[in-house]
XYZ file of C-alpha atoms in Angstrom:
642
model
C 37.577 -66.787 -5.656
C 39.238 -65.891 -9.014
C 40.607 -62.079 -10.120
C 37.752 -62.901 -13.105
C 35.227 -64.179 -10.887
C 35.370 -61.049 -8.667
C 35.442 -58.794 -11.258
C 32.182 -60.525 -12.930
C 30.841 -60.328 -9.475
C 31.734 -56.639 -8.795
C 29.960 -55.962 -12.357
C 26.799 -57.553 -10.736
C 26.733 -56.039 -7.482
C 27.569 -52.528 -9.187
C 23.961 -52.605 -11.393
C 22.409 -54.420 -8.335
C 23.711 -51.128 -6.257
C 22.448 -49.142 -8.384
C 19.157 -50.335 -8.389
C 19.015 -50.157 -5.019
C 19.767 -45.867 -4.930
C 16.477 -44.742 -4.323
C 15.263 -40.902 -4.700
C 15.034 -38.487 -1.986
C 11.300 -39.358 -0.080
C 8.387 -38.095 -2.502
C 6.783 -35.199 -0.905
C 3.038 -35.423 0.321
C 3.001 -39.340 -0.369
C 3.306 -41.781 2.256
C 6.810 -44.438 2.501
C 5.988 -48.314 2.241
C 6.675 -48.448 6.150
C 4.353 -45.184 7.150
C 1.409 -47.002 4.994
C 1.514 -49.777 6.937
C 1.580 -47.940 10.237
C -1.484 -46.957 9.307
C -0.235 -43.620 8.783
C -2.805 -41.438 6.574
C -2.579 -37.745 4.259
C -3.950 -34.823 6.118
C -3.013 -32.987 2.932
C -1.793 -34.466 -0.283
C -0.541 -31.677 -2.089
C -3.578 -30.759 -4.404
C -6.459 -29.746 -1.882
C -6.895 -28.791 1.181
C -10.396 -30.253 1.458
C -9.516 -31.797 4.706
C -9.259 -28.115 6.199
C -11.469 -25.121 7.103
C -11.067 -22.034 8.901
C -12.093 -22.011 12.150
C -15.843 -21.234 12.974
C -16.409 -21.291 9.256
C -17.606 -24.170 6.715
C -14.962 -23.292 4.365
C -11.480 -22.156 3.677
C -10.463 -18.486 3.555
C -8.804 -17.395 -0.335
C -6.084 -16.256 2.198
C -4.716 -19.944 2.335
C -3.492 -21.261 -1.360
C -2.458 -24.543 -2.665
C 1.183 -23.719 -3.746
C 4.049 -26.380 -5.118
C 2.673 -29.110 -3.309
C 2.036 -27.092 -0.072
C -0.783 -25.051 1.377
C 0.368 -21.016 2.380
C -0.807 -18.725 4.578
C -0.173 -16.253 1.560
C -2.000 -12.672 2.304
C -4.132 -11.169 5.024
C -7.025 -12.239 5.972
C -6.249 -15.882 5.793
C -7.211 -16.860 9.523
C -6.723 -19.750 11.708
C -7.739 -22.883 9.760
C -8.525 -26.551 11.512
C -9.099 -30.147 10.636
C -12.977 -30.751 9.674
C -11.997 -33.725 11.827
C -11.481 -34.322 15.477
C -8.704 -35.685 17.084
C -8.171 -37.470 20.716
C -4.850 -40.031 20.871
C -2.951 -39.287 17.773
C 0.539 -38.798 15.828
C 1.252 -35.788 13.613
C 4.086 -35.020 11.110
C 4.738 -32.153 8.794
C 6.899 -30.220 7.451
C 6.652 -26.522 7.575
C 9.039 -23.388 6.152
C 8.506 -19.861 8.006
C 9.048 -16.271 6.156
C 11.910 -14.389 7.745
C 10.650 -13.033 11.104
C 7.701 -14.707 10.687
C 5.417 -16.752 13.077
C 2.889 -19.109 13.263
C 2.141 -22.090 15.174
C 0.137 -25.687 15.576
C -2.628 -25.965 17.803
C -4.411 -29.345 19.344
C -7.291 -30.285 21.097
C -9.167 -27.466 19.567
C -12.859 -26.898 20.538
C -14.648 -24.076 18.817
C -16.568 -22.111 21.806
C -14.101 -19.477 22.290
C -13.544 -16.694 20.207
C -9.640 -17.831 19.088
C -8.671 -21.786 19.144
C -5.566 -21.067 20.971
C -8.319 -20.453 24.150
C -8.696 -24.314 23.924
C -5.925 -25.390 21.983
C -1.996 -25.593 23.466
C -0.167 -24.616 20.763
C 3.610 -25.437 19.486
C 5.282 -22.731 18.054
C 6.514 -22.205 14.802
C 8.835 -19.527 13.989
C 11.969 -17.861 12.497
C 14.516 -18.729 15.664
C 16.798 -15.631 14.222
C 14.368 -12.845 13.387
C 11.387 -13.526 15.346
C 9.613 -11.300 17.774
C 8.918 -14.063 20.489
C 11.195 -15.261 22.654
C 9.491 -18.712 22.900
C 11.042 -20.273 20.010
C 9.904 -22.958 17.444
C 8.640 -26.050 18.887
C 8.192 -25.130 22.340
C 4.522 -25.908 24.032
C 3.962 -21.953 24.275
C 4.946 -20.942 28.073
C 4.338 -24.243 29.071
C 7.261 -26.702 28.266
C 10.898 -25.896 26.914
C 13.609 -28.595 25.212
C 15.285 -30.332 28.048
C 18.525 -31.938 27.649
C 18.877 -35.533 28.770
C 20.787 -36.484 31.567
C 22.443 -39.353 29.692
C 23.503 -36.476 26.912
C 25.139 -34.383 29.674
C 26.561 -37.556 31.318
C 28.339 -38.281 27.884
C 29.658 -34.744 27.396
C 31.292 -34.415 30.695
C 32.789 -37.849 29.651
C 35.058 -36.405 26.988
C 34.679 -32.411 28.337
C 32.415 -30.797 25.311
C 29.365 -28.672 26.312
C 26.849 -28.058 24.500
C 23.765 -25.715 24.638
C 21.150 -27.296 27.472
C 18.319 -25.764 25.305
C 18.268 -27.566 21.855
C 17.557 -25.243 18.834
C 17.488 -28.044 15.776
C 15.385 -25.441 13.755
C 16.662 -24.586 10.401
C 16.413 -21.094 8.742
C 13.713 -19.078 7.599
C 12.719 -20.525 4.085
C 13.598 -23.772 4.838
C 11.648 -26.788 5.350
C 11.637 -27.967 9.174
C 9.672 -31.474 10.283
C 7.566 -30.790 13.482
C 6.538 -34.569 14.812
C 3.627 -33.999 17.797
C 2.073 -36.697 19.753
C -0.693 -36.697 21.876
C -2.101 -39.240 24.188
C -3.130 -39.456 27.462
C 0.002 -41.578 28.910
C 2.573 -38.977 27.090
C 2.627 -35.892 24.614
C 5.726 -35.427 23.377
C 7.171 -32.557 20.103
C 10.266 -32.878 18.346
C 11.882 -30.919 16.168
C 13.777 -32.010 12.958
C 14.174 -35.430 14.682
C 15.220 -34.017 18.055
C 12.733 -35.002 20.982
C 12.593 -31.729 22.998
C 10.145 -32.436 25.175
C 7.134 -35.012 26.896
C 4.423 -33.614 28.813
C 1.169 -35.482 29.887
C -2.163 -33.027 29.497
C -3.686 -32.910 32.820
C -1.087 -34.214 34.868
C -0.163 -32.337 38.341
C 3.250 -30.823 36.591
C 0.930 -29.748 33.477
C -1.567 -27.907 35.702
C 0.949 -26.682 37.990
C 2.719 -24.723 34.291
C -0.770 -23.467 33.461
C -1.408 -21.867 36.644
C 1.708 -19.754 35.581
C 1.075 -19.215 32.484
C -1.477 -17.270 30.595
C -4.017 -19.117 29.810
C -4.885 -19.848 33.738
C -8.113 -18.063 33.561
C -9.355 -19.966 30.570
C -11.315 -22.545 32.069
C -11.291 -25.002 28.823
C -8.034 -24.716 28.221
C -6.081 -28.091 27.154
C -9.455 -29.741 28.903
C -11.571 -31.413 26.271
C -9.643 -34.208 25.466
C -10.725 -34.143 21.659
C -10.937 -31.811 19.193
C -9.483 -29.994 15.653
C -5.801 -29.725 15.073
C -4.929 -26.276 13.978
C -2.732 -24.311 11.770
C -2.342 -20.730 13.015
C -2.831 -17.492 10.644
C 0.173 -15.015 12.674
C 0.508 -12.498 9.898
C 3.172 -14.126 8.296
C 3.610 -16.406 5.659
C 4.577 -19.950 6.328
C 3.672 -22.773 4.168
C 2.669 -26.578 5.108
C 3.291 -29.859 3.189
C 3.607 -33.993 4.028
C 1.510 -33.693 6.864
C 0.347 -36.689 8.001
C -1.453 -38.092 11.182
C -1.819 -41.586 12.657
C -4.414 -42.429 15.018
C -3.182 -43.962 18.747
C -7.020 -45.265 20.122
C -5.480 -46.878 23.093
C -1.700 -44.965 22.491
C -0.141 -47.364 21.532
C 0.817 -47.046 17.372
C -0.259 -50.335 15.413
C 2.390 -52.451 14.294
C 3.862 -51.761 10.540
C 3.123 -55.561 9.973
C 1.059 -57.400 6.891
C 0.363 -60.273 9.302
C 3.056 -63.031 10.872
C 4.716 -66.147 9.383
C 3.610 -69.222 11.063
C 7.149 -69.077 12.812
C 8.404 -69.416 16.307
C 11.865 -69.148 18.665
C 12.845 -72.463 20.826
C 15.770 -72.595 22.473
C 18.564 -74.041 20.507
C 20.540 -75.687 22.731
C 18.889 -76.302 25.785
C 20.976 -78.673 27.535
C 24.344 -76.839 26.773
C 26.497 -75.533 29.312
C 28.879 -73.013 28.280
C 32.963 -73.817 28.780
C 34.139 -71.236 31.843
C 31.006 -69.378 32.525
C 29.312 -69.404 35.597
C 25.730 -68.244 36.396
C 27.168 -66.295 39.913
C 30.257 -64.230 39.908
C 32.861 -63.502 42.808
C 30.228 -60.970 44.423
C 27.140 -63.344 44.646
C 25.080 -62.036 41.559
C 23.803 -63.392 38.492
C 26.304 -63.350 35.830
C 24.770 -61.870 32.364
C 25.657 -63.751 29.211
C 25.425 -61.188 26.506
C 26.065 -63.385 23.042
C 26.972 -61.044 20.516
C 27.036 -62.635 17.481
C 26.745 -66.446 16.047
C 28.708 -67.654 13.117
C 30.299 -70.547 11.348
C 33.918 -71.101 9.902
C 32.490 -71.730 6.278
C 34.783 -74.756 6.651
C 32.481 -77.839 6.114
C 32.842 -78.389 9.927
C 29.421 -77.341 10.299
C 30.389 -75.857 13.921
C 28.629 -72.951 15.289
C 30.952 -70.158 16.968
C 29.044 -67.929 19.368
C 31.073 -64.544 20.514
C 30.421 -62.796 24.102
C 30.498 -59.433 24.600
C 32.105 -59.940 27.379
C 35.237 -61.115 25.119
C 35.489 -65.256 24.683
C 34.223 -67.175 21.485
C 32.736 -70.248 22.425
C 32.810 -73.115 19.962
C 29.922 -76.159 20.002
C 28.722 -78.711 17.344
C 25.799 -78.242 15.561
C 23.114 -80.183 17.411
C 20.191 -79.460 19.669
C 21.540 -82.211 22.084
C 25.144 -80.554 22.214
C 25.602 -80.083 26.282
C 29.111 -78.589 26.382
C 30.488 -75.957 24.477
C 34.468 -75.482 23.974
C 36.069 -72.319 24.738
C 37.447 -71.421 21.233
C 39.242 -67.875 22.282
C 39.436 -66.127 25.670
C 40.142 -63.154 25.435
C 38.652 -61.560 28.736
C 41.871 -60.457 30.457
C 42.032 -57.761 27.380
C 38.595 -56.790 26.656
C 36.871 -53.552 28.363
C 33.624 -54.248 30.236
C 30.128 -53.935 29.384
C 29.024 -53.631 32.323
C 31.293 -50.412 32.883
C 30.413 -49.199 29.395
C 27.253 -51.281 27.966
C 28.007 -50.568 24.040
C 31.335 -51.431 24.605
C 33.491 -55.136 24.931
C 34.007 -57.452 22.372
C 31.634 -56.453 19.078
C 32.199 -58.719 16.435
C 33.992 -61.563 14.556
C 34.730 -62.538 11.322
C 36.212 -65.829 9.865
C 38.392 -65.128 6.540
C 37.048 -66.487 3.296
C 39.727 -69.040 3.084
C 39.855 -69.958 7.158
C 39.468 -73.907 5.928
C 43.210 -72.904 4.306
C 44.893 -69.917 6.643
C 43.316 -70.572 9.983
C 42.809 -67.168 10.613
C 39.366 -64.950 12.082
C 39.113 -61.255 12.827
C 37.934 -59.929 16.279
C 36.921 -56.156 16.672
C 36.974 -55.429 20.464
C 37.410 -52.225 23.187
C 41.006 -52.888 24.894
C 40.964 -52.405 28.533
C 44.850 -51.029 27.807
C 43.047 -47.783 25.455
C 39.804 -46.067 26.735
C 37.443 -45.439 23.453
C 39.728 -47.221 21.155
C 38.433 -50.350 19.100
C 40.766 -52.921 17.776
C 40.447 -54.967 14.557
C 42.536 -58.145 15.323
C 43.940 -61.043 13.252
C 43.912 -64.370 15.189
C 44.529 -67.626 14.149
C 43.674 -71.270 14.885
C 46.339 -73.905 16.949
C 48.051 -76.115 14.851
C 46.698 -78.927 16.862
C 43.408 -78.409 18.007
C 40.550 -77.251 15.852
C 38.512 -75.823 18.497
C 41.225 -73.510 19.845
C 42.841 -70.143 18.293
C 45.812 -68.679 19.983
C 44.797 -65.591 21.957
C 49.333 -64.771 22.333
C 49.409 -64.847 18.502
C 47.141 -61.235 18.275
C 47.954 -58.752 15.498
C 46.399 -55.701 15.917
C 45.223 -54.772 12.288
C 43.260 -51.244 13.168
C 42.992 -49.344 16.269
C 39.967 -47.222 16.069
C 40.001 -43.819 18.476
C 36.583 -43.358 19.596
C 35.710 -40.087 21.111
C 32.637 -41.731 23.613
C 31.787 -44.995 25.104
C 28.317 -45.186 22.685
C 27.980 -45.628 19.312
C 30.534 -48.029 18.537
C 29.137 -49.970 15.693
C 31.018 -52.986 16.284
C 30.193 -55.817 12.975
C 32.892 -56.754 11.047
C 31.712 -59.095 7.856
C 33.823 -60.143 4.761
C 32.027 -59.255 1.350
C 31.549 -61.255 -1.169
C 34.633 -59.401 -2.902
C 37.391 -60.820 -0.497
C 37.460 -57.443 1.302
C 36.655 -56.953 5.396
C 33.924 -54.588 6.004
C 34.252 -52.694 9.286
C 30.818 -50.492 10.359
C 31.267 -48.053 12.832
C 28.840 -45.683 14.856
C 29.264 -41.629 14.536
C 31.464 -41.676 17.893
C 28.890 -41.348 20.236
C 26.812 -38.223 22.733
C 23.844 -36.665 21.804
C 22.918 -35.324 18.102
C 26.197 -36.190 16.603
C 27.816 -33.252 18.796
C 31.322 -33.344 16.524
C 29.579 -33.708 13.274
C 31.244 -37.080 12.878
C 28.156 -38.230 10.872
C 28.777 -36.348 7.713
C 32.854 -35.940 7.882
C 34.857 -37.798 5.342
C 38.419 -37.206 7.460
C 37.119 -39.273 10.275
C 35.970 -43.059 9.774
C 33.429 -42.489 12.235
C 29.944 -43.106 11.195
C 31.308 -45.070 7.965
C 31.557 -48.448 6.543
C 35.379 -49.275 6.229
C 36.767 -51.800 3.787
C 40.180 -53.083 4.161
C 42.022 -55.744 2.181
C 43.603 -57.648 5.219
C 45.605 -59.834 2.341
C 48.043 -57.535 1.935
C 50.037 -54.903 3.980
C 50.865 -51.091 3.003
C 53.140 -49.366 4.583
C 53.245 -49.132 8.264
C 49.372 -50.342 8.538
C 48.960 -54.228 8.899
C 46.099 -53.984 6.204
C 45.665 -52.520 2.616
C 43.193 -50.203 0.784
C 41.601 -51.270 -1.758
C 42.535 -49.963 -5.274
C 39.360 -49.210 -5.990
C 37.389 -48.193 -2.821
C 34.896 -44.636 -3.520
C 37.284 -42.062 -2.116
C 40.821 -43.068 -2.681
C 43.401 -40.243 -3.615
C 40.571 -37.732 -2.515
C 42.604 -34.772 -0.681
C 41.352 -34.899 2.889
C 39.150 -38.017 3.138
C 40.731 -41.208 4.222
C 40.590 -43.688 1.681
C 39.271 -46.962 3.821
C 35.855 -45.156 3.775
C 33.479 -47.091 1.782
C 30.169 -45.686 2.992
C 28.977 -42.976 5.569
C 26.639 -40.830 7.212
C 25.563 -43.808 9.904
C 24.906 -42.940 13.196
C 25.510 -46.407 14.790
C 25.257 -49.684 12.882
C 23.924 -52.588 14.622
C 24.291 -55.492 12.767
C 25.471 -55.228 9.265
C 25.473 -58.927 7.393
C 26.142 -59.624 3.018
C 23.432 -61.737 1.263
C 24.974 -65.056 0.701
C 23.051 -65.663 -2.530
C 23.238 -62.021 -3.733
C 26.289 -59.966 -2.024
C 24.198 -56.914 -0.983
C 25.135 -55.551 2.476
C 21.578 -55.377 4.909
C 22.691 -52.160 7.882
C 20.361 -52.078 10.622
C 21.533 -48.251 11.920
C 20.069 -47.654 15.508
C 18.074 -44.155 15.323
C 18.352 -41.062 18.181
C 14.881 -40.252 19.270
C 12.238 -40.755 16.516
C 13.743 -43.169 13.091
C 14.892 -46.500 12.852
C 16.235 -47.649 9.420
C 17.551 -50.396 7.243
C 19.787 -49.884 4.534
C 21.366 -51.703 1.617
C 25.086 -50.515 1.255
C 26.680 -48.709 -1.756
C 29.454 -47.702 -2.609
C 30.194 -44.255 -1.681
C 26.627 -43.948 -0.344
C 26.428 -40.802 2.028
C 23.260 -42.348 4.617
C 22.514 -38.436 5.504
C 22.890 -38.766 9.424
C 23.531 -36.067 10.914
C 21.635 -34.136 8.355
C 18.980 -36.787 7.908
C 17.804 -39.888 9.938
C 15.689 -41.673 8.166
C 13.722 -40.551 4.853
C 13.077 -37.259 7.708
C 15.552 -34.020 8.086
C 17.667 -33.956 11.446
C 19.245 -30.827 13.248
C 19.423 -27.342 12.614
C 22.380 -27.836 9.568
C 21.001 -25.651 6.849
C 20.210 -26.957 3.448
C 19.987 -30.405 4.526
C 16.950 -31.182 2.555
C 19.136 -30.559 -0.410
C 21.878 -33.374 0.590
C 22.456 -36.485 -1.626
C 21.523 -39.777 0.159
C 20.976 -43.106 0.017
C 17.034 -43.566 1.109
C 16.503 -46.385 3.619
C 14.844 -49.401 2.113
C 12.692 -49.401 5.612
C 12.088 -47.130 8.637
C 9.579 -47.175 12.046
C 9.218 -44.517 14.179
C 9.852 -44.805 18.213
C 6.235 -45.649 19.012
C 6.856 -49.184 17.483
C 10.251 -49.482 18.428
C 13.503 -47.646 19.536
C 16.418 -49.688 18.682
C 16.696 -51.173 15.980
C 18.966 -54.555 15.535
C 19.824 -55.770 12.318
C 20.081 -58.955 11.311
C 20.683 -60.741 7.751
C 18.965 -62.536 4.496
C 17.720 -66.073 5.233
C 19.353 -68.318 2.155
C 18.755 -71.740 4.742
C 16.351 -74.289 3.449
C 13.882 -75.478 6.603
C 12.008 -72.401 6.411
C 10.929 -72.237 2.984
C 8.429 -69.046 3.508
C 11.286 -67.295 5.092
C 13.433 -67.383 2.123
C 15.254 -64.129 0.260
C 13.314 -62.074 3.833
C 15.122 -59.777 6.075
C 15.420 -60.754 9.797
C 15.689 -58.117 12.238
C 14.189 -56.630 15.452
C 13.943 -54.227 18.255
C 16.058 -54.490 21.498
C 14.071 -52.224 23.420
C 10.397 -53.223 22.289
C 11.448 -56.950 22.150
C 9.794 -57.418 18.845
C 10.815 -59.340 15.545
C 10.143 -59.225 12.389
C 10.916 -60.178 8.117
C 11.172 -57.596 5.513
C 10.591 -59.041 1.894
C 12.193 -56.163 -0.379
C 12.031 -55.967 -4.052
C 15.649 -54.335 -4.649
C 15.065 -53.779 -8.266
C 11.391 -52.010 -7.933
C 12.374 -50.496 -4.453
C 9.425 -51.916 -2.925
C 8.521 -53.636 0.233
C 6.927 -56.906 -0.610
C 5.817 -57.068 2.980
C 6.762 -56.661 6.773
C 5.814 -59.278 8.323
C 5.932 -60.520 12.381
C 7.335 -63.614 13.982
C 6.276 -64.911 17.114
C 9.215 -63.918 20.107
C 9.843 -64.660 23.657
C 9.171 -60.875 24.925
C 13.507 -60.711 25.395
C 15.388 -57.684 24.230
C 17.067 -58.909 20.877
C 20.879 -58.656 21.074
C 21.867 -60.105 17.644
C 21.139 -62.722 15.372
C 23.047 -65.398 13.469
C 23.326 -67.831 10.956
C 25.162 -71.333 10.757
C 26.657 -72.571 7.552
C 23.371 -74.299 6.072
C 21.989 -70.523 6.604
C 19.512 -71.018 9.825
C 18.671 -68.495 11.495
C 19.582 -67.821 14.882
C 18.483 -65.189 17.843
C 20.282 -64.071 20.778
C 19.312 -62.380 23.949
C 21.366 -61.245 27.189
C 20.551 -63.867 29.556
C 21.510 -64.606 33.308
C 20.716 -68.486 32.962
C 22.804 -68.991 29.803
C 20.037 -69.793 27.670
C 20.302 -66.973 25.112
C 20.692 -68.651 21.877
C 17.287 -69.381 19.950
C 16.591 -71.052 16.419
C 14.016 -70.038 14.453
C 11.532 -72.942 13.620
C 8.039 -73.761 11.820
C 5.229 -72.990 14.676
C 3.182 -76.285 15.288
């Protein structure tokens, strides 16, 4: 590409950026992805129609309508409930208590009883500092308490931090705190600004077993009916509501965020092919797992497809359904760290340079079995005399990468359309971004790096870009392009119009796909999602970049990103987002208006049932699925259904 090509391109992509900047979540209005959940307003910022004090027909003057949220503003307000009844259902809002003050949310309310919180459990809301209860906000009052996860404490003791076992992700008094509740009768669970504290099942031997303890033993309907009012509790203090909104779960399971499904399926893409050095049983007698990583092409004209293993060889095969062998293109397992010692760890991505047809050369980011939680970013380069071999002696080592954990490692490396290699990494890794990684500019965890591996500064085997967003910034390092990721999994560039699609995997309630830009802070650990995360205070004030999409965990709970389909077979699939769920096994296309910032639609596409590892493209810009598999058939192409 020429100097005055990329700079007319950088011009492009710069207004194209820009137009993709969105403004912070508009309160008491429902996202594109939340009104397709069939998420609906409880309140909407004007009236509170939808509410009435308990016992009573009507609301008490107590309770005001007050920039864009309702207020328990002077005595006599009272306890106030839904007019309607709730059984399996969602609920998100947002609340902000008075210093010292307290209030709380009540479910399953029935209206026999002199006070709902006779029939209704009740999560508390409070000020955590000043406030006269011990029980603090967000606990199931004297029934359940936040429990750390053993796979949190399993990751601490990995690198020897502690942190509290009793979360406290509330922030201050007067600032606004997002309470998520669900209630069905598999699983209740409450988190707190993002942080899952708790599950419980109502009715279940452990849930009658912490009643019997508690106080409300002797009331005989107490978390018993099944149905009934959700309730916003009149304490005494002031606290005000807003964006509260509920989603019903009639057999608890959330509906799918979907405006129907493309007449598309998955077949197998190569089913005949076996793959150069693997076998299906290892030394021990048990199934060897074929994890593909990520599928690719040289952009040579060969039309070959390379397909990398996280268990660190690329394998190289011709582009044809009929292909039966595959070539082992570069081995590099004698170097590369397990997966199946640490799962998010191994060989994470590959990249062929822009001009491979001319220099030979591809980019490998893997975890060295020589360095524990480091990630190299490695030049290789093809033989000299065979096509379908690069020269795993002939490594240069262009990054190494300190990672504090074995999670969150990111992993996609991807050339832009600017020359430059873009490197995403995850926040480091444990349990609510325990080192503040997320939001640090003097760490490249949880950031997009872009390097200019053209040219060599220094002592580094790389370059920074003259004009990356932080360079000659005291304190930042300059190869930061983007940040405030928790841990990207895939990122990919629109061939047709250069954006950058991030799929970032969420903790315990968000998924989200963003478009990168420059110097775009992504808000984790502050924010996941369009939604506030953690107790850091002020966060609702912080300047991000709003996801183009999110889905909450009751759809799906990892998210895996994918890229833009530019091929031509699949005409209805054209300028749409691929991506999907490893964990629910689902898959889907996003159709996104960049200029409006509006979804177009979500829309489904018929999958095997697999978790989804990765996806790929080839050079005429198919599209391609992967999936760990212990028979070697993990590599699907999406096709027209019959």
């Amino acid at each position: 590409m020429s100097r005055l090509h990329t700079v007319l391109l950088g011009a492009l992509l710069s207004a194209v950026f820009t137009a993709a900047l969105r403004a912070e979540a508009p309160v008491n209005q429902l996202t594109d992805a939340e009104q397709r959940g069939k998420w609906r307003l409880l309140f909407d910022g004007r009236s509170a129609d939808q509410f009435r004090n308990y016992k009573k027909e009507t609301l008490n003057d107590g309770w005001v309508i007050e920039d864009g949220a309702i207020v328990r503003k002077k005595g006599g307000a009272g306890d106030i409930i839904t007019k309607e009844q709730f059984d399996s259902f969602e609920l998100q809002l947002e609340y902000k208590i008075s210093k010292a003050g307290n209030s709380g949310l009540m479910f399953h309310v029935t209206e026999e009883n002199p006070a709902p919180w006779h029939s209704g459990p009740e999560v508390q809301i409070q000020d955590n500092v000043d406030g006269h209860d011990p029980q603090k906000s967000g606990w199931l009052y004297q029934l359940y308490q936040p429990v750390k996860p053993a796979w949190a404490k399993n990751f601490e003791q990995q690198v020897g931090i502690s942190t509290p076992d009793i979360d406290d992700a509330t922030r201050p008094a007067g600032e606004w705190n997002h309470l998520y509740l669900r209630v069905t009768p598999q699983q209740g669970e409450v988190c707190i600004n993002g942080v899952s504290y708790y599950k419980f099942q109502v009715g279940s031997d452990d849930w009658n077993a912490r009643v019997a303890k508690s106080k409300f033993a002797n009331m005989a309907g107490f978390g018993k009916a099944g149905k009934g009012h959700i309730c916003l509790q009149d304490h005494g203090n002031e606290v005000a509501f807003r964006n509260i909104k509920v989603r019903d779960l009639p057999d608890g399971k959330a509906p799918e965020p979907v405006d129907g499904a493309l007449p598309l399926k998955s077949i197998l893409a190569f089913p005949n092919l076996e793959w150069d050095g693997w076998e299906e049983i290892d030394e021990k007698g048990k199934p060897t797992m074929l994890r593909p990583i990520h599928l690719t092409h040289a952009g040579d004209g060969t039309n070959r497809i390379f397909v990398a293993m996280q268990s660190g060889e690329i394998q190289v095969l011709p582009n044809d359904p009929a292909a039966t062998k595959s070539k082992l293109f570069l081995d590099l397992r004698d170097r590369t760290h397990s997966w199946k010692i640490d799962d998010e760890e191994g060989l994470l991505g590959l990249a062929f340079h822009p001009d491979y047809k001319r220099n030979g050369e591809l980019f490998v980011y893997y975890t060295p079995e020589a360095e524990a939680h480091t990630a190299y970013v490695s030049r290789f380069k093809v033989s000299k005399s065979d096509p379908d071999r690069a020269d795993p002696a002939g490594e240069e080592i262009v990054m190494k990468i300190k990672q504090p954990f074995a999670n969150h490692n990111g992993g996609s490396i991807a050339f832009g359309p600017d020359g430059y290699l873009y490197i995403a990494l995850g926040d480091g890794g444990g349990r609510n971004d325990p080192l503040g990684y997320g939001q640090k500019l003097d760490t490249w965890m949880g950031s997009v790096l872009r390097i200019d591996v053209n040219r060599k500064e220094g002592e580094k085997n790389y370059a920074v870009p003259s004009d990356n967003p932080f360079v000659n910034q005291t304190g930042v390092l300059p190869e930061i392009y983007a940040y405030g990721f928790r841990n990207i999994w895939r990122m990919s560039f629109d061939r047709e119009t250069g954006l950058g699609w991030i799929g970032d995997v969420g903790q315990d309630l968000w998924e989200e796909i963003d478009i990168l830009v420059k110097g775009g802070n992504y808000g984790w650990s502050v924010r996941e999602g369009t939604k506030y995360f953690g107790n850091a205070p002020d966060a609702s004030k912080a300047k991000v970049v709003e996801p183009v999409w999110e889905y909450d965990h009751q759809v799906g709970k990892s998210i895996t990103g994918g890229f833009v389909y530019r091929g031509k077979a699949l005409p209805e699939l054209t300028g749409c987002y691929l991506y999907g769920d490893y964990v629910t096994s689902k898959l889907w296309a996003l159709k996104y208006d960049v200029d409006a910032g509006k979804t177009i639609f979500n829309k489904s596409i018929s999958w095997t049932g697999q978790p989804i590892l990765a996806f790929g493209e080839d050079e005429a810009g198919e599209a391609y699925v992967m999936m760990p598999s212990a028979s070697g058939k993990g590599v699907y192409r999406i096709v027209k259904a019959e």
